[in-house]
Amino acid sequence: ILNVEQSPQSLHVQEGDSTNFTCSFPSSNFYALHWYRWETAKSPEALFVMTLNGDEKKKGRISATLNTKEGYSYLYIKGSQPEDSATYLCASRASNYKLTFGKGTLLTVNP
Amino acid sequence: ETGVTQSPTHLIKTRGQQVTLRCSSQSGHNTVSWYQQALGQGPQFIFQYYREEENGRGNFPPRFSGLQFPNYSSELNVNALELDDSALYLCASSLNQGTYEQYFGPGTRLTVT
């Protein structure tokens, strides 16, 4: 993996469904992995920053895991709500300053 | 909200012109990064400023330049605009150079015709 890749590109789920997305990133020179939630016309909102292999973080119904050896992170949303509709971006940090972003996963939660 | 503001919200320029975009950092943050998000792409790192000095740069030509002021607000300047410069430009501030968290503004939408 040379770049940060996210899948799927877009996702439609029904209210109440649980869902998950994948972020793949270069495992060499790894420094940190960021997840952002971005609603249209708003600022990207930081969800998680993870640095350690095996790290798991949780914020309400949203959680994330990190595998730095194989270069992937999963973001899980339990019991999706319409207000969860947004683009979810992941970004890998391989140095002290530069974030390399994926293209994002667009989640639409239908009521 | 993140406390990071950007101006203007939208801007239309003609090819060959110059543009200045502005960013006001979150209070107390001395580091600002700029990103370009073209249609269908993720944000691409342009450069970072730390205490008024450029601290790192992505793969952007020299016609992309920046400034950071003593109050840590920042400008992104683009000379000789090209059609491909049409994008959303995001700035993000962080407490200092080594801090993980970056707080983003809502962006400036630049259209070059």
Short mmCIF file of C-alpha atoms in Angstrom, two decimals:
data_model
loop_
_atom_site.label_atom_id
_atom_site.label_comp_id
_atom_site.label_asym_id
_atom_site.label_seq_id
_atom_site.Cartn_x
_atom_site.Cartn_y
_atom_site.Cartn_z
CA ILE A 1 0.00 0.00 0.00
CA LEU A 2 1.51 3.32 -1.09
CA ASN A 3 -1.47 5.55 -0.48
CA VAL A 4 -4.31 5.77 2.01
CA GLU A 5 -7.31 3.91 0.64
CA GLN A 6 -10.84 3.77 2.01
CA SER A 7 -13.67 1.40 1.26
CA PRO A 8 -16.42 1.41 0.41
CA GLN A 9 -16.59 4.72 -1.46
CA SER A 10 -20.22 5.14 -0.42
CA LEU A 11 -22.73 3.30 1.70
CA HIS A 12 -26.50 3.48 2.20
CA VAL A 13 -27.93 1.90 5.34
CA GLN A 14 -31.24 1.94 7.16
CA GLU A 15 -31.68 3.60 10.54
CA GLY A 16 -30.71 1.11 13.24
CA ASP A 17 -28.26 -0.84 11.09
CA SER A 18 -24.68 -1.25 12.23
CA THR A 19 -21.96 -0.61 9.70
CA ASN A 20 -18.21 -0.46 9.29
CA PHE A 21 -15.64 1.08 6.94
CA THR A 22 -12.04 0.23 6.17
CA CYS A 23 -8.95 2.41 5.92
CA SER A 24 -5.72 0.96 4.52
CA PHE A 25 -2.45 2.85 4.90
CA PRO A 26 1.30 2.34 4.44
CA SER A 27 2.57 0.44 7.49
CA SER A 28 6.14 1.72 7.12
CA ASN A 29 7.11 4.92 8.94
CA PHE A 30 3.74 4.94 10.71
CA TYR A 31 3.20 7.72 13.23
CA ALA A 32 -0.56 8.05 13.79
CA LEU A 33 -3.95 7.32 12.20
CA HIS A 34 -6.74 9.90 12.28
CA TRP A 35 -10.48 9.53 11.67
CA TYR A 36 -12.61 12.55 10.82
CA ARG A 37 -16.34 12.97 10.36
CA TRP A 38 -17.30 15.62 7.76
CA GLU A 39 -20.81 16.90 7.25
CA THR A 40 -21.60 18.98 4.19
CA ALA A 41 -20.81 22.71 4.58
CA LYS A 42 -19.19 22.13 7.97
CA SER A 43 -15.63 21.64 9.23
CA PRO A 44 -14.21 18.13 9.43
CA GLU A 45 -14.65 16.96 13.01
CA ALA A 46 -11.92 14.88 14.66
CA LEU A 47 -13.19 11.51 15.88
CA PHE A 48 -10.10 9.54 16.86
CA VAL A 49 -6.32 9.66 16.80
CA MET A 50 -4.67 6.28 17.24
CA THR A 51 -1.02 5.45 17.47
CA LEU A 52 -0.51 1.99 18.97
CA ASN A 53 -0.97 -1.37 17.27
CA GLY A 54 -4.12 -2.99 18.63
CA ASP A 55 -5.50 0.34 19.82
CA GLU A 56 -9.28 0.51 20.16
CA LYS A 57 -11.16 3.75 20.76
CA LYS A 58 -14.83 4.46 21.35
CA LYS A 59 -16.98 7.58 21.27
CA GLY A 60 -20.64 6.88 21.90
CA ARG A 61 -21.87 4.54 19.15
CA ILE A 62 -18.71 4.94 17.10
CA SER A 63 -15.56 2.90 17.65
CA ALA A 64 -12.33 2.27 15.78
CA THR A 65 -9.53 -0.30 15.77
CA LEU A 66 -5.98 -0.10 14.50
CA ASN A 67 -3.55 -2.67 13.08
CA THR A 68 -0.24 -0.96 12.32
CA LYS A 69 1.58 -4.15 11.30
CA GLU A 70 -0.76 -4.85 8.39
CA GLY A 71 -1.72 -1.24 7.82
CA TYR A 72 -5.47 -1.04 8.35
CA SER A 73 -8.08 0.54 10.60
CA TYR A 74 -11.79 -0.15 10.92
CA LEU A 75 -14.44 2.35 11.93
CA TYR A 76 -17.68 0.91 13.33
CA ILE A 77 -21.01 2.64 13.85
CA LYS A 78 -23.54 0.78 15.97
CA GLY A 79 -27.24 1.47 15.43
CA SER A 80 -26.82 4.11 12.71
CA GLN A 81 -28.95 7.25 12.97
CA PRO A 82 -29.79 9.77 10.21
CA GLU A 83 -27.52 12.31 11.93
CA ASP A 84 -24.59 9.94 11.32
CA SER A 85 -24.88 10.72 7.61
CA ALA A 86 -21.56 12.28 6.62
CA THR A 87 -18.28 11.58 4.87
CA TYR A 88 -15.83 9.69 7.07
CA LEU A 89 -12.19 10.45 6.29
CA CYS A 90 -9.13 8.66 7.53
CA ALA A 91 -5.63 10.10 7.38
CA SER A 92 -2.26 8.57 8.06
CA ARG A 93 0.54 10.56 9.62
CA ALA A 94 4.03 9.33 8.69
CA SER A 95 5.95 12.34 9.97
CA ASN A 96 5.63 15.15 12.43
CA TYR A 97 3.44 17.31 10.28
CA LYS A 98 1.89 15.77 7.18
CA LEU A 99 -1.49 14.05 7.07
CA THR A 100 -2.19 11.86 4.01
CA PHE A 101 -5.92 11.46 3.51
CA GLY A 102 -8.02 8.83 1.83
CA LYS A 103 -10.91 9.83 -0.42
CA GLY A 104 -13.46 9.13 2.29
CA THR A 105 -16.54 6.98 2.70
CA LEU A 106 -19.89 8.72 2.19
CA LEU A 107 -22.45 7.28 4.59
CA THR A 108 -26.17 7.89 4.09
CA VAL A 109 -28.53 6.67 6.81
CA ASN A 110 -32.14 6.45 5.67
CA PRO A 111 -34.86 6.97 8.31
CA GLU B 1 -17.45 23.97 15.94
CA THR B 2 -13.64 23.88 15.85
CA GLY B 3 -12.95 27.58 16.38
CA VAL B 4 -11.03 27.77 13.10
CA THR B 5 -12.44 30.23 10.59
CA GLN B 6 -11.67 30.81 6.92
CA SER B 7 -12.47 33.59 4.49
CA PRO B 8 -13.90 34.01 2.02
CA THR B 9 -16.36 31.13 1.82
CA HIS B 10 -16.49 31.13 -1.96
CA LEU B 11 -14.36 32.81 -4.60
CA ILE B 12 -14.35 32.93 -8.38
CA LYS B 13 -11.18 33.91 -10.21
CA THR B 14 -9.94 33.93 -13.78
CA ARG B 15 -7.02 31.87 -15.03
CA GLY B 16 -3.75 33.78 -14.56
CA GLN B 17 -4.98 35.83 -11.62
CA GLN B 18 -3.69 35.70 -8.07
CA VAL B 19 -5.71 34.81 -4.96
CA THR B 20 -5.26 35.11 -1.20
CA LEU B 21 -7.16 32.88 1.22
CA ARG B 22 -7.23 33.54 4.94
CA CYS B 23 -7.37 31.37 8.04
CA SER B 24 -7.81 32.28 11.68
CA SER B 25 -6.51 29.58 14.00
CA GLN B 26 -8.05 28.32 17.20
CA SER B 27 -6.94 30.44 20.14
CA GLY B 28 -3.50 29.45 21.44
CA HIS B 29 -2.60 27.34 18.40
CA ASN B 30 0.79 28.19 16.85
CA THR B 31 0.76 25.73 13.95
CA VAL B 32 -1.36 25.83 10.81
CA SER B 33 -1.55 23.45 7.86
CA TRP B 34 -3.17 24.00 4.48
CA TYR B 35 -4.82 21.34 2.33
CA GLN B 36 -6.34 21.28 -1.15
CA GLN B 37 -9.31 19.04 -1.85
CA ALA B 38 -10.05 18.63 -5.55
CA LEU B 39 -13.35 17.13 -6.64
CA GLY B 40 -13.52 13.40 -5.87
CA GLN B 41 -10.21 13.39 -3.97
CA GLY B 42 -9.17 13.47 -0.36
CA PRO B 43 -7.48 16.59 1.02
CA GLN B 44 -3.87 16.96 -0.18
CA PHE B 45 -1.25 18.54 2.09
CA ILE B 46 0.12 21.84 0.74
CA PHE B 47 2.32 23.09 3.59
CA GLN B 48 2.52 23.74 7.30
CA TYR B 49 3.62 26.85 9.22
CA TYR B 50 4.96 26.79 12.75
CA ARG B 51 5.68 30.05 14.56
CA GLU B 52 5.72 32.02 11.28
CA GLU B 53 8.13 29.65 9.49
CA GLU B 54 7.30 27.06 6.82
CA ASN B 55 7.75 23.70 8.49
CA GLY B 56 7.06 21.25 5.68
CA ARG B 57 5.68 21.19 2.17
CA GLY B 58 3.77 18.77 -0.05
CA ASN B 59 4.02 18.34 -3.82
CA PHE B 60 2.81 21.78 -4.82
CA PRO B 61 4.64 24.26 -7.09
CA PRO B 62 6.23 27.46 -5.74
CA ARG B 63 3.31 29.55 -6.97
CA PHE B 64 1.56 28.22 -3.84
CA SER B 65 2.97 30.24 -0.97
CA GLY B 66 1.94 31.11 2.53
CA LEU B 67 2.38 33.41 5.46
CA GLN B 68 1.78 33.07 9.16
CA PHE B 69 1.44 36.21 11.24
CA PRO B 70 2.50 36.90 14.86
CA ASN B 71 -1.06 36.23 16.01
CA TYR B 72 -0.77 32.86 14.17
CA SER B 73 -3.43 33.64 11.60
CA SER B 74 -2.38 32.54 8.15
CA GLU B 75 -2.70 33.22 4.43
CA LEU B 76 -2.45 30.96 1.42
CA ASN B 77 -1.45 32.77 -1.79
CA VAL B 78 -1.72 31.23 -5.22
CA ASN B 79 -0.21 33.02 -8.22
CA ALA B 80 -0.88 32.46 -11.91
CA LEU B 81 -4.07 30.52 -11.25
CA GLU B 82 -4.77 27.49 -13.40
CA LEU B 83 -8.08 25.75 -14.03
CA ASP B 84 -6.88 22.75 -11.97
CA ASP B 85 -6.52 24.99 -8.92
CA SER B 86 -10.30 24.90 -8.61
CA ALA B 87 -10.84 23.11 -5.31
CA LEU B 88 -11.83 23.40 -1.66
CA TYR B 89 -8.96 24.80 0.41
CA LEU B 90 -8.88 23.78 4.06
CA CYS B 91 -6.75 25.07 6.86
CA ALA B 92 -6.18 23.25 10.12
CA SER B 93 -4.62 24.52 13.32
CA SER B 94 -2.92 22.59 16.07
CA LEU B 95 -1.63 23.52 19.49
CA ASN B 96 1.97 23.08 18.43
CA GLN B 97 4.14 21.32 15.90
CA GLY B 98 4.16 17.98 17.67
CA THR B 99 0.49 17.78 18.61
CA TYR B 100 -1.56 15.04 16.98
CA GLU B 101 -4.88 16.84 16.76
CA GLN B 102 -5.56 19.20 13.89
CA TYR B 103 -8.72 21.32 13.97
CA PHE B 104 -10.12 22.19 10.57
CA GLY B 105 -11.93 25.22 9.26
CA PRO B 106 -14.92 24.90 6.93
CA GLY B 107 -12.85 25.69 3.84
CA THR B 108 -12.83 28.17 0.97
CA ARG B 109 -14.29 27.02 -2.35
CA LEU B 110 -12.16 28.45 -5.19
CA THR B 111 -13.40 28.29 -8.76
CA VAL B 112 -11.02 29.25 -11.56
CA THR B 113 -12.61 30.00 -14.93
#
